[in-house]
Amino acid sequence: MIEVQHVTKQYGPITAIQDISFSVKEGEIVAFLGPNGAGKTTTMRLLTGYMPPTEGTLRIAGYDCFESPIQVKQRIGYLPESPPLYLELTVHEYLTFVGRLKGLSSELLTQRKCRVLEQTGLVDVQHRVIGHLSRGYRQRVGIAQAILHDPPVLILDEPTVGLDPNQIIEIRDLIKSLAGTHTIILSTHILSEATALCQRVIIIHQGRIAAIDTPEQLSARLRHSQKLSLTVKQSLPDMEPQLRAIPGVQEVCAAPSSNTFIVEASLDSDIQEDLTQFVVKHGLGLLELKSQSLSLEDVFIRLTHNTPSNKTDKS
Amino acid sequence: MTPVHTLVAKELRCFFVSPIVYVVGAVFLGIFGLLSYWAVVEASNQALRMMQMTDTFAQININDLVFRKVFYNLNLVLMLVLPLLTMRLFAEERKLRTFELLLTSPIGINEIVTAKFLSVVIIYCILLTLTALVPMVLSAYVSFDWHPVFTGYLALLLQGAFMLAIGLVASALTENQIIAAFLSFGVILLLWLLGAFGSTLGDTPIGHVFSYISFIEHYDRLVRGLVHVKDLIYYLSGMALMWFAAHQVVDAHRWN
């Protein structure tokens, strides 16, 4: 359904994305994961035909995003990073405008409007001016706008940002209910969201694809090591090298202004025990030792550690 | 409804819920009324003087003394007021990121630009129609030739639409409304000054070119009741050029 081949996008001298290739099958839900500025939004904008790529081709349903923009735009629903709302219009007026813009007939538009307002939980606020709505509601209006013409392809740039936990669950359920009949690409910061929703995850870093995997395999990568936080009453001057010397320890980093150390170790080592013994042996006074779950940031650090950075290549 | 209809309807809706169109309309109509009142008072004073001098009933020319004067002065008012109507057209869409919605909808840039232009022209036409009250009231008291009034309105329409087209381009260039307004004001002022400079240079090739590029002589002729094809061509080609420029600016914006 979606095919991206060797796509590069440059903004003047800055390369936003470089040689990205992937494809998405019909009915699949794929998540883009990546830190800010990784190129997620750029990739999505290229897919929507909002702007052309510097190199490479993007195809949606067989249509080239640049050569047949109208055909592509008829088939996609797009929620940009910040929802594109006219603050002076009411929700109802806004959706009517968007529906007409997408070329829906009056009958179909009325029907779709009712359905979408229900799906996004906007029935109660449909006659309120968008400018007076809270951020969560505005985000939902943005989602409503994207699914209004029931497009086969949905491109959602951070669909759950700004929503409260209940709303997040509602929107995730909504996205899940669209799965199968719709091909969906969404971007997110939240790993659990990707795991809950998507068949595949594409991790983008510095404009390149760092990994394409199923969420299961991605979390398997995480389990290569464990992370512990150690707090002691008093520390040794050469605490860090000493800790590193413990077998199994891969990385130590000291938190500033306190006696807390973050210790990363391989999974097979009995690191908790070794660390306790170390502290007791030196009489440092163990205050706390707890294991930290690896955050998404750690995945990025891990995944991007091995890929050569294109910035350093150039300079 | 075609996409252009939809877009125009939305633009008008947004215009009429924002205060700007009311402020601009009030200022424009207020000044038009004042200018007309002032011209009528002067004309009647002149008529009285003539009656005292010749001791007969003086036949004064309302077209010359009232309408021409009002139309001339109005040009200046348009220059100050119209950039305020056009400034938000693209700048606001860019700022609110709604431009992304338009550019990812199955419509062309030409339709977007046309709709934006049409919507401000419609607003302007509404304002012009409201000013027609003055000649209509006046016609109840004194007889005058309607022909130069019509050509005067044609001049106002073309002149205003041209200024709006300039404002359209200025708004497409920036996401700051104040810069957009100031930019269009600057360009219009430049075109005005070019005309003055052209007449200073007089009968030289450069003088002719400057005079042609400026709207002054084209506007003058229409207000005097002369409808020349070359003046119509000037305005229409000017608008077409600005439409094209706005299209290019919007398109170029997508590339970088």
Coordinates of C-alpha atoms in Angstrom, one line a residue:
Chain A
M1 CA 0.0 0.0 0.0
I2 CA 2.8 2.4 0.9
E3 CA 6.2 2.1 -0.7
V4 CA 9.1 4.4 0.1
Q5 CA 12.3 3.9 -1.9
H6 CA 15.6 5.5 -1.2
V7 CA 14.1 8.8 -0.2
T8 CA 16.2 11.7 0.8
K9 CA 15.0 15.2 1.8
Q10 CA 17.2 18.2 2.2
Y11 CA 16.3 21.6 3.6
G12 CA 19.0 23.6 2.1
P13 CA 22.3 22.3 3.6
I14 CA 20.5 20.3 6.2
T15 CA 19.7 16.7 5.5
A16 CA 16.4 15.9 7.2
I17 CA 16.2 12.3 6.1
Q18 CA 18.6 10.2 4.1
D19 CA 18.1 7.2 2.0
I20 CA 15.0 5.8 3.7
S21 CA 13.3 2.8 2.3
F22 CA 10.4 0.8 3.7
S23 CA 7.0 -0.6 2.7
V24 CA 3.7 -1.0 4.5
K25 CA 1.2 -3.7 3.5
E26 CA -2.5 -3.0 3.2
G27 CA -4.2 -3.1 6.6
E28 CA -1.0 -2.9 8.6
I29 CA -0.4 -0.4 11.4
V30 CA 3.2 0.8 11.6
A31 CA 4.7 3.2 14.1
F32 CA 7.5 5.7 13.6
L33 CA 9.6 6.0 16.7
G34 CA 12.3 8.5 17.1
P35 CA 13.5 11.5 19.1
N36 CA 12.5 15.0 18.1
G37 CA 14.1 16.1 14.9
A38 CA 14.7 12.6 13.8
G39 CA 12.8 13.0 10.5
K40 CA 9.4 11.5 11.4
T41 CA 7.4 14.5 10.5
T42 CA 9.4 15.1 7.3
T43 CA 8.8 11.5 6.2
M44 CA 5.1 11.9 6.9
R45 CA 4.9 15.2 5.1
L46 CA 6.6 13.6 2.1
L47 CA 4.0 10.8 2.1
T48 CA 1.1 13.2 2.1
G49 CA 2.5 15.0 -0.9
Y50 CA 2.8 18.2 1.2
M51 CA 6.3 18.6 -0.2
P52 CA 8.4 16.7 -2.7
P53 CA 11.4 14.6 -1.8
T54 CA 14.9 15.7 -2.9
E55 CA 15.6 12.1 -4.1
G56 CA 13.7 8.8 -4.3
T57 CA 10.1 7.8 -4.8
L58 CA 7.1 7.5 -2.5
R59 CA 4.0 5.6 -3.6
I60 CA 0.6 5.3 -2.0
A61 CA -1.8 2.7 -3.5
G62 CA 0.4 2.7 -6.6
Y63 CA 0.3 6.5 -7.1
D64 CA 3.4 8.5 -6.9
C65 CA 3.1 11.1 -4.2
F66 CA 4.7 13.8 -6.3
E67 CA 3.5 13.0 -9.8
S68 CA -0.2 12.3 -8.9
P69 CA -0.7 14.3 -5.8
I70 CA -4.5 14.6 -6.2
Q71 CA -5.0 10.8 -6.4
V72 CA -2.7 10.4 -3.4
K73 CA -4.4 13.1 -1.4
Q74 CA -7.8 11.6 -2.0
R75 CA -6.6 8.4 -0.4
I76 CA -5.0 9.7 2.7
G77 CA -6.2 11.2 6.0
Y78 CA -3.5 13.2 7.7
L79 CA -3.2 14.5 11.2
P80 CA -0.2 16.9 11.3
E81 CA 2.0 17.5 14.4
S82 CA -0.3 20.4 15.5
P83 CA -3.9 19.8 14.4
P84 CA -4.8 22.2 11.6
L85 CA -7.8 23.9 13.1
Y86 CA -9.6 27.1 12.3
L87 CA -10.1 28.5 15.7
E88 CA -13.0 30.7 14.8
L89 CA -15.2 27.9 13.4
T90 CA -17.3 25.5 15.4
V91 CA -16.4 21.8 15.3
H92 CA -19.4 21.1 13.1
E93 CA -18.6 23.9 10.6
Y94 CA -15.0 22.8 10.5
L95 CA -15.8 19.2 9.7
T96 CA -18.3 20.3 7.1
F97 CA -15.5 22.4 5.5
V98 CA -13.0 19.6 5.6
G99 CA -15.5 17.1 4.2
R100 CA -16.3 19.4 1.3
L101 CA -12.7 20.0 0.7
K102 CA -12.1 16.3 0.5
G103 CA -14.9 16.1 -2.1
L104 CA -17.6 14.3 -0.1
S105 CA -21.2 14.6 -1.3
S106 CA -23.7 16.3 1.1
E107 CA -25.4 13.1 1.9
L108 CA -22.3 11.2 2.6
L109 CA -20.9 14.1 4.5
T110 CA -23.8 14.3 6.9
Q111 CA -23.5 10.6 7.5
R112 CA -19.8 10.6 8.0
K113 CA -19.9 13.6 10.3
C114 CA -22.3 11.9 12.7
R115 CA -20.2 8.7 12.7
V116 CA -16.9 10.5 13.2
L117 CA -18.3 12.9 15.9
E118 CA -19.4 9.7 17.8
Q119 CA -16.1 7.9 17.2
T120 CA -14.0 10.7 18.5
G121 CA -16.4 11.6 21.4
L122 CA -17.1 15.1 20.1
V123 CA -20.9 15.0 19.9
D124 CA -21.3 17.2 23.0
V125 CA -19.0 19.9 21.8
Q126 CA -19.9 19.9 18.1
H127 CA -21.5 23.3 18.2
R128 CA -18.7 25.0 20.2
V129 CA -16.1 27.2 18.7
I130 CA -12.8 25.3 18.3
G131 CA -10.8 28.2 19.8
H132 CA -12.6 27.6 23.1
L133 CA -11.9 23.9 23.3
S134 CA -9.1 22.4 25.4
R135 CA -6.1 20.8 23.9
G136 CA -7.4 17.3 24.2
Y137 CA -10.6 18.2 22.4
R138 CA -8.6 20.0 19.7
Q139 CA -6.5 16.9 19.2
R140 CA -9.6 14.9 18.8
V141 CA -11.0 17.3 16.2
G142 CA -7.7 16.9 14.4
I143 CA -8.2 13.1 14.4
A144 CA -11.8 13.5 13.3
Q145 CA -10.7 15.6 10.4
A146 CA -8.2 12.9 9.3
I147 CA -10.7 10.1 9.3
L148 CA -13.7 12.1 8.1
H149 CA -13.6 11.0 4.4
D150 CA -12.8 7.4 5.4
P151 CA -9.5 7.2 3.6
P152 CA -7.7 3.8 3.1
V153 CA -4.5 5.3 4.4
L154 CA -4.1 7.2 7.6
I155 CA -1.0 9.2 8.5
L156 CA -1.1 10.3 12.1
D157 CA 1.7 12.5 13.6
E158 CA 1.6 11.8 17.3
P159 CA -2.2 11.2 17.6
T160 CA -2.3 10.9 21.3
V161 CA -0.2 13.8 22.3
G162 CA -2.0 16.2 24.7
L163 CA -4.7 13.7 25.7
D164 CA -5.4 12.5 29.2
P165 CA -5.0 8.8 30.0
N166 CA -8.7 8.0 29.4
Q167 CA -8.7 9.8 26.1
I168 CA -5.5 8.1 25.1
I169 CA -7.2 4.7 25.6
E170 CA -10.2 5.9 23.7
I171 CA -8.1 7.0 20.8
R172 CA -6.0 3.9 20.8
D173 CA -9.2 1.8 20.7
L174 CA -10.4 4.0 17.8
I175 CA -7.1 3.4 15.9
K176 CA -7.3 -0.3 16.7
S177 CA -10.9 -0.4 15.4
L178 CA -9.7 1.1 12.1
A179 CA -7.0 -1.6 11.7
G180 CA -7.5 -4.2 9.0
T181 CA -9.5 -2.0 6.8
H182 CA -7.1 0.9 6.9
T183 CA -3.4 1.2 6.5
I184 CA -2.0 3.4 9.3
I185 CA 1.3 5.0 9.9
L186 CA 1.6 6.8 13.2
S187 CA 4.5 8.5 15.0
T188 CA 4.9 8.4 18.7
H189 CA 7.4 8.8 21.5
I190 CA 5.7 6.2 23.6
L191 CA 7.0 2.7 23.3
S192 CA 4.0 1.1 25.0
E193 CA 1.8 2.8 22.5
A194 CA 3.7 1.3 19.6
T195 CA 3.6 -2.1 21.3
A196 CA -0.1 -1.8 21.9
L197 CA -1.1 -0.7 18.5
C198 CA 1.4 -1.7 15.8
Q199 CA 2.5 -4.7 14.0
R200 CA 5.8 -3.1 13.1
V201 CA 7.9 -0.3 14.4
I202 CA 10.3 1.8 12.4
I203 CA 12.9 3.6 14.5
I204 CA 14.3 6.7 12.9
H205 CA 17.3 8.5 14.1
Q206 CA 19.2 11.4 12.5
G207 CA 17.3 10.9 9.3
R208 CA 18.1 7.3 8.9
I209 CA 16.2 4.1 9.7
A210 CA 17.9 2.6 12.7
A211 CA 15.6 -0.4 12.9
I212 CA 12.5 -1.9 11.4
D213 CA 11.1 -4.7 13.6
T214 CA 8.0 -6.0 15.4
P215 CA 7.6 -4.6 18.9
E216 CA 8.4 -8.1 20.3
Q217 CA 11.7 -8.3 18.6
L218 CA 12.5 -4.7 19.5
S219 CA 11.9 -5.3 23.2
A220 CA 14.0 -8.5 22.9
R221 CA 16.9 -6.2 21.9
L222 CA 16.3 -4.2 25.1
R223 CA 16.8 -7.3 27.2
H224 CA 20.5 -7.5 26.4
S225 CA 21.3 -5.6 29.6
Q226 CA 19.9 -4.4 32.8
K227 CA 20.1 -1.0 34.5
L228 CA 20.4 -0.4 38.2
S229 CA 20.5 2.7 40.3
L230 CA 22.7 2.6 43.3
T231 CA 22.6 5.2 46.1
V232 CA 25.2 5.1 48.9
K233 CA 25.8 7.2 52.0
Q234 CA 29.3 8.1 51.0
S235 CA 31.2 7.4 47.9
L236 CA 34.9 6.7 47.1
P237 CA 36.8 9.2 45.1
D238 CA 37.4 6.7 42.3
M239 CA 34.0 5.1 42.6
E240 CA 33.3 5.0 38.9
P241 CA 36.4 3.0 37.8
Q242 CA 36.0 0.8 40.8
L243 CA 32.4 -0.1 39.9
R244 CA 33.4 -0.7 36.3
A245 CA 35.9 -3.2 37.5
I246 CA 33.2 -5.4 38.8
P247 CA 32.7 -8.3 36.3
G248 CA 29.6 -7.9 34.1
V249 CA 29.3 -4.1 34.5
Q250 CA 29.2 -2.4 31.1
E251 CA 28.7 1.2 31.9
V252 CA 28.6 3.5 35.0
C253 CA 27.4 7.0 35.2
A254 CA 27.3 9.2 38.2
A255 CA 24.4 11.4 38.9
P256 CA 25.6 14.9 39.8
S257 CA 25.6 16.2 43.4
S258 CA 24.5 13.0 45.0
N259 CA 25.9 9.6 45.7
T260 CA 23.8 7.9 43.1
F261 CA 25.3 5.8 40.3
I262 CA 23.5 4.3 37.3
V263 CA 25.1 1.0 36.6
E264 CA 24.4 -1.0 33.4
A265 CA 25.3 -4.6 33.3
S266 CA 24.8 -7.7 31.2
L267 CA 21.8 -9.8 31.9
D268 CA 23.6 -13.0 32.9
S269 CA 25.6 -11.4 35.8
D270 CA 24.4 -11.4 39.4
I271 CA 25.1 -7.7 39.5
Q272 CA 22.8 -6.9 42.5
E273 CA 24.7 -9.2 44.7
D274 CA 28.1 -8.0 43.5
L275 CA 27.2 -4.4 44.0
T276 CA 25.9 -5.1 47.5
Q277 CA 29.1 -6.9 48.4
F278 CA 31.2 -4.0 47.0
V279 CA 29.4 -1.4 49.1
V280 CA 29.6 -3.5 52.2
K281 CA 33.3 -4.3 51.7
H282 CA 34.1 -0.6 51.4
G283 CA 31.7 0.4 54.2
L284 CA 29.9 2.9 52.1
G285 CA 26.5 2.5 53.6
L286 CA 23.9 1.2 51.1
L287 CA 20.9 3.5 50.9
E288 CA 19.1 2.2 47.8
L289 CA 19.6 -0.3 45.0
K290 CA 16.9 -0.7 42.5
S291 CA 16.6 -1.9 39.0
Q292 CA 15.5 0.6 36.3
S293 CA 13.5 -0.4 33.3
L294 CA 15.1 0.7 30.1
S295 CA 13.3 3.7 28.6
L296 CA 12.8 4.4 25.0
E297 CA 15.7 6.8 25.1
D298 CA 18.0 3.9 26.0
V299 CA 16.8 2.1 22.9
F300 CA 17.7 5.1 20.8
I301 CA 21.1 5.4 22.5
R302 CA 21.7 1.7 22.0
L303 CA 20.5 1.6 18.4
T304 CA 22.2 4.7 17.3
H305 CA 25.4 4.0 19.1
N306 CA 26.4 1.5 16.4
T307 CA 25.2 3.3 13.4
P308 CA 27.7 5.9 12.1
S309 CA 26.4 9.4 12.6
N310 CA 26.2 11.2 9.3
K311 CA 27.0 14.5 10.9
T312 CA 30.5 13.3 11.9
D313 CA 30.9 11.8 8.5
K314 CA 30.5 15.1 6.9
S315 CA 32.6 17.2 9.2
Chain B
M1 CA -19.9 22.7 -4.3
T2 CA -16.5 23.0 -6.1
P3 CA -13.4 23.3 -3.9
V4 CA -13.2 27.1 -4.8
H5 CA -16.8 27.6 -3.5
T6 CA -16.0 25.7 -0.3
L7 CA -12.9 27.7 0.3
V8 CA -14.5 31.0 -0.5
A9 CA -17.4 30.2 1.9
K10 CA -15.0 29.3 4.6
E11 CA -12.9 32.5 4.0
L12 CA -16.0 34.7 4.2
R13 CA -17.2 32.9 7.3
C14 CA -13.8 33.5 9.0
F15 CA -13.8 37.1 7.8
F16 CA -17.2 37.9 9.3
V17 CA -16.4 36.3 12.7
S18 CA -13.2 38.3 13.0
P19 CA -13.3 41.9 14.0
I20 CA -10.9 43.1 11.3
V21 CA -13.5 43.2 8.5
Y22 CA -15.8 45.3 10.6
V23 CA -13.1 47.7 11.6
V24 CA -11.8 48.1 8.1
G25 CA -15.4 48.4 6.8
A26 CA -16.3 51.1 9.4
V27 CA -13.1 53.1 8.7
F28 CA -13.6 52.8 4.9
L29 CA -17.2 53.7 4.9
G30 CA -16.7 56.5 7.5
I31 CA -14.0 58.1 5.5
F32 CA -16.0 57.7 2.3
G33 CA -19.0 59.4 3.9
L34 CA -16.8 62.2 5.3
L35 CA -15.1 62.8 2.0
S36 CA -18.4 62.9 0.2
Y37 CA -20.0 65.3 2.8
W38 CA -17.0 67.6 2.5
A39 CA -17.1 67.6 -1.3
V40 CA -20.8 68.3 -1.3
V41 CA -20.4 71.2 1.2
E42 CA -17.6 72.7 -0.9
A43 CA -19.6 72.3 -4.1
S44 CA -22.6 74.0 -2.6
N45 CA -20.4 76.8 -1.3
Q46 CA -19.0 77.3 -4.7
A47 CA -22.5 77.3 -6.2
L48 CA -23.6 80.0 -3.7
R49 CA -20.6 82.1 -4.6
M50 CA -21.4 81.8 -8.3
M51 CA -25.0 82.7 -7.7
Q52 CA -23.9 85.8 -5.8
M53 CA -21.5 86.8 -8.6
T54 CA -23.7 86.2 -11.6
D55 CA -27.0 86.7 -9.8
T56 CA -28.4 83.7 -11.7
F57 CA -29.1 80.1 -10.9
A58 CA -25.7 78.4 -11.2
Q59 CA -25.4 75.0 -12.8
I60 CA -22.5 73.3 -11.1
N61 CA -21.0 70.0 -12.2
I62 CA -21.5 67.5 -9.5
N63 CA -19.4 64.9 -11.4
D64 CA -16.3 67.1 -11.3
L65 CA -16.8 68.7 -7.9
V66 CA -18.0 65.7 -5.9
F67 CA -17.4 62.3 -7.4
R68 CA -14.1 62.9 -9.1
K69 CA -12.7 64.4 -5.9
V70 CA -14.0 61.6 -3.7
F71 CA -12.8 58.9 -6.0
Y72 CA -9.3 60.5 -6.2
N73 CA -9.0 60.7 -2.4
L74 CA -10.4 57.3 -1.9
N75 CA -7.4 55.8 -3.8
L76 CA -5.3 56.9 -0.8
V77 CA -7.7 55.4 1.6
L78 CA -7.7 52.1 -0.3
M79 CA -3.9 52.0 -0.1
L80 CA -4.1 52.2 3.7
V81 CA -7.0 50.0 4.3
L82 CA -6.9 47.1 1.8
P83 CA -3.6 45.6 3.0
L84 CA -5.4 45.0 6.3
L85 CA -7.9 42.9 4.5
T86 CA -5.4 40.8 2.7
M87 CA -2.7 40.4 5.4
R88 CA -4.3 37.4 7.1
L89 CA -5.1 35.4 3.9
F90 CA -2.0 33.1 3.8
A91 CA -0.1 34.4 6.8
E92 CA -2.7 33.1 9.3
E93 CA -3.0 29.8 7.6
R94 CA 0.8 29.4 7.8
K95 CA 0.9 30.5 11.4
L96 CA -2.0 28.2 12.5
R97 CA -0.5 25.3 10.4
T98 CA -3.8 25.0 8.6
F99 CA -2.0 25.4 5.4
E100 CA -0.9 21.8 5.8
L101 CA -4.6 20.8 5.7
L102 CA -5.2 22.7 2.5
L103 CA -2.0 21.4 0.8
T104 CA -2.8 17.8 1.8
S105 CA -6.4 18.0 0.6
P106 CA -7.2 16.9 -3.0
I107 CA -7.2 20.5 -4.3
G108 CA -4.7 22.4 -6.4
I109 CA -2.7 25.5 -5.3
N110 CA -4.4 27.4 -8.1
E111 CA -7.8 26.8 -6.5
I112 CA -6.5 27.9 -3.1
V113 CA -5.0 31.1 -4.5
T114 CA -8.2 31.9 -6.6
A115 CA -10.4 31.3 -3.6
K116 CA -8.4 33.5 -1.4
F117 CA -8.4 36.3 -3.9
L118 CA -12.1 36.0 -4.7
S119 CA -13.0 36.1 -1.0
V120 CA -11.3 39.5 -0.4
V121 CA -12.7 40.8 -3.7
I122 CA -16.2 39.8 -2.5
I123 CA -15.7 41.6 0.8
Y124 CA -14.4 44.7 -1.1
C125 CA -17.4 44.6 -3.4
I126 CA -19.7 44.5 -0.5
L127 CA -18.0 47.7 0.9
L128 CA -18.2 49.4 -2.5
T129 CA -21.9 48.5 -2.8
L130 CA -22.5 50.1 0.5
T131 CA -20.9 53.4 -0.7
A132 CA -23.4 53.5 -3.6
L133 CA -25.8 55.0 -1.0
V134 CA -24.0 58.4 -1.5
P135 CA -24.7 58.9 -5.2
M136 CA -28.2 57.5 -4.8
V137 CA -29.1 60.0 -2.0
L138 CA -27.4 62.7 -4.0
S139 CA -29.4 61.9 -7.1
A140 CA -32.6 62.7 -5.2
Y141 CA -31.5 66.3 -4.8
V142 CA -29.5 67.1 -7.9
S143 CA -29.1 65.7 -11.4
F144 CA -25.8 64.5 -12.7
D145 CA -24.3 62.3 -15.3
W146 CA -24.3 58.7 -14.2
H147 CA -21.7 57.6 -16.7
P148 CA -18.6 58.9 -15.0
V149 CA -20.0 57.6 -11.7
F150 CA -20.1 54.1 -13.1
T151 CA -16.7 54.3 -14.6
G152 CA -15.5 55.7 -11.3
Y153 CA -16.8 52.7 -9.6
L154 CA -15.2 50.5 -12.2
A155 CA -11.9 52.3 -11.5
L156 CA -12.4 51.7 -7.8
L157 CA -13.2 48.1 -8.3
L158 CA -10.2 47.4 -10.6
Q159 CA -7.8 49.5 -8.5
G160 CA -9.0 47.8 -5.3
A161 CA -8.8 44.4 -6.8
F162 CA -5.3 45.1 -8.0
M163 CA -4.2 46.2 -4.5
L164 CA -5.8 43.2 -3.0
A165 CA -3.9 41.0 -5.5
I166 CA -0.6 42.7 -4.3
G167 CA -1.7 42.0 -0.7
L168 CA -2.3 38.4 -1.6
V169 CA 1.3 37.9 -2.7
A170 CA 2.6 39.8 0.3
S171 CA 0.6 37.5 2.6
A172 CA 1.9 34.4 0.9
L173 CA 5.5 35.5 1.5
T174 CA 5.4 35.6 5.3
E175 CA 3.6 34.2 8.3
N176 CA 3.6 37.5 10.1
Q177 CA 0.5 39.5 9.4
I178 CA 2.0 42.8 10.2
I179 CA 4.9 42.3 7.8
A180 CA 2.4 41.2 5.1
A181 CA 0.3 44.3 5.6
F182 CA 3.4 46.6 5.6
L183 CA 4.9 44.8 2.6
S184 CA 1.8 45.3 0.5
F185 CA 1.4 48.9 1.6
G186 CA 5.1 49.5 0.6
V187 CA 4.6 48.0 -2.9
I188 CA 1.4 50.0 -3.5
L189 CA 3.1 53.2 -2.4
L190 CA 6.1 52.4 -4.6
L191 CA 3.7 52.0 -7.6
W192 CA 2.2 55.3 -6.7
L193 CA 5.5 57.1 -6.5
L194 CA 6.6 55.6 -9.7
G195 CA 3.8 57.4 -11.4
A196 CA 4.8 60.7 -9.9
F197 CA 8.4 60.1 -10.9
G198 CA 7.2 59.1 -14.4
S199 CA 5.4 62.4 -14.8
T200 CA 8.4 64.4 -13.6
L201 CA 10.5 62.7 -16.3
G202 CA 7.8 63.6 -18.7
D203 CA 8.0 62.7 -22.4
T204 CA 11.0 60.3 -22.2
P205 CA 10.9 56.5 -22.7
I206 CA 11.6 55.8 -19.1
G207 CA 9.0 58.3 -18.1
H208 CA 6.4 56.5 -20.2
V209 CA 7.4 53.2 -18.8
F210 CA 7.1 54.4 -15.2
S211 CA 3.8 56.1 -15.9
Y212 CA 2.5 52.9 -17.4
I213 CA 3.6 50.7 -14.6
S214 CA 2.1 53.0 -12.0
F215 CA -1.7 52.9 -11.6
I216 CA -2.1 56.7 -11.4
E217 CA -2.7 57.5 -15.0
H218 CA -4.9 54.4 -15.6
Y219 CA -7.0 55.3 -12.6
D220 CA -7.3 58.9 -13.6
R221 CA -8.6 58.1 -17.0
L222 CA -11.3 55.8 -15.7
V223 CA -12.4 58.3 -13.0
R224 CA -12.7 61.0 -15.7
G225 CA -15.1 58.7 -17.4
L226 CA -12.8 57.4 -20.2
V227 CA -12.8 53.6 -20.6
H228 CA -9.7 52.6 -22.6
V229 CA -8.9 49.0 -23.3
K230 CA -5.3 49.6 -22.4
D231 CA -6.3 50.6 -18.9
L232 CA -8.5 47.5 -18.5
I233 CA -5.6 45.4 -19.8
Y234 CA -3.2 47.1 -17.3
Y235 CA -5.4 46.2 -14.3
L236 CA -6.3 42.7 -15.5
S237 CA -2.7 41.8 -16.4
G238 CA -1.5 43.2 -13.1
M239 CA -4.0 41.0 -11.2
A240 CA -3.0 38.0 -13.3
L241 CA 0.7 38.6 -12.7
M242 CA 0.0 38.9 -8.9
W243 CA -2.1 35.7 -9.0
F244 CA 0.7 33.9 -10.7
A245 CA 3.3 35.3 -8.3
A246 CA 1.2 34.2 -5.3
H247 CA 0.9 30.7 -6.9
Q248 CA 4.6 30.5 -7.3
V249 CA 5.3 31.7 -3.8
V250 CA 3.0 29.1 -2.3
D251 CA 4.4 26.4 -4.5
A252 CA 8.0 27.4 -3.8
H253 CA 7.3 27.3 -0.1
R254 CA 6.6 23.5 -0.3
W255 CA 10.1 22.9 -1.7
N256 CA 12.1 24.1 1.1

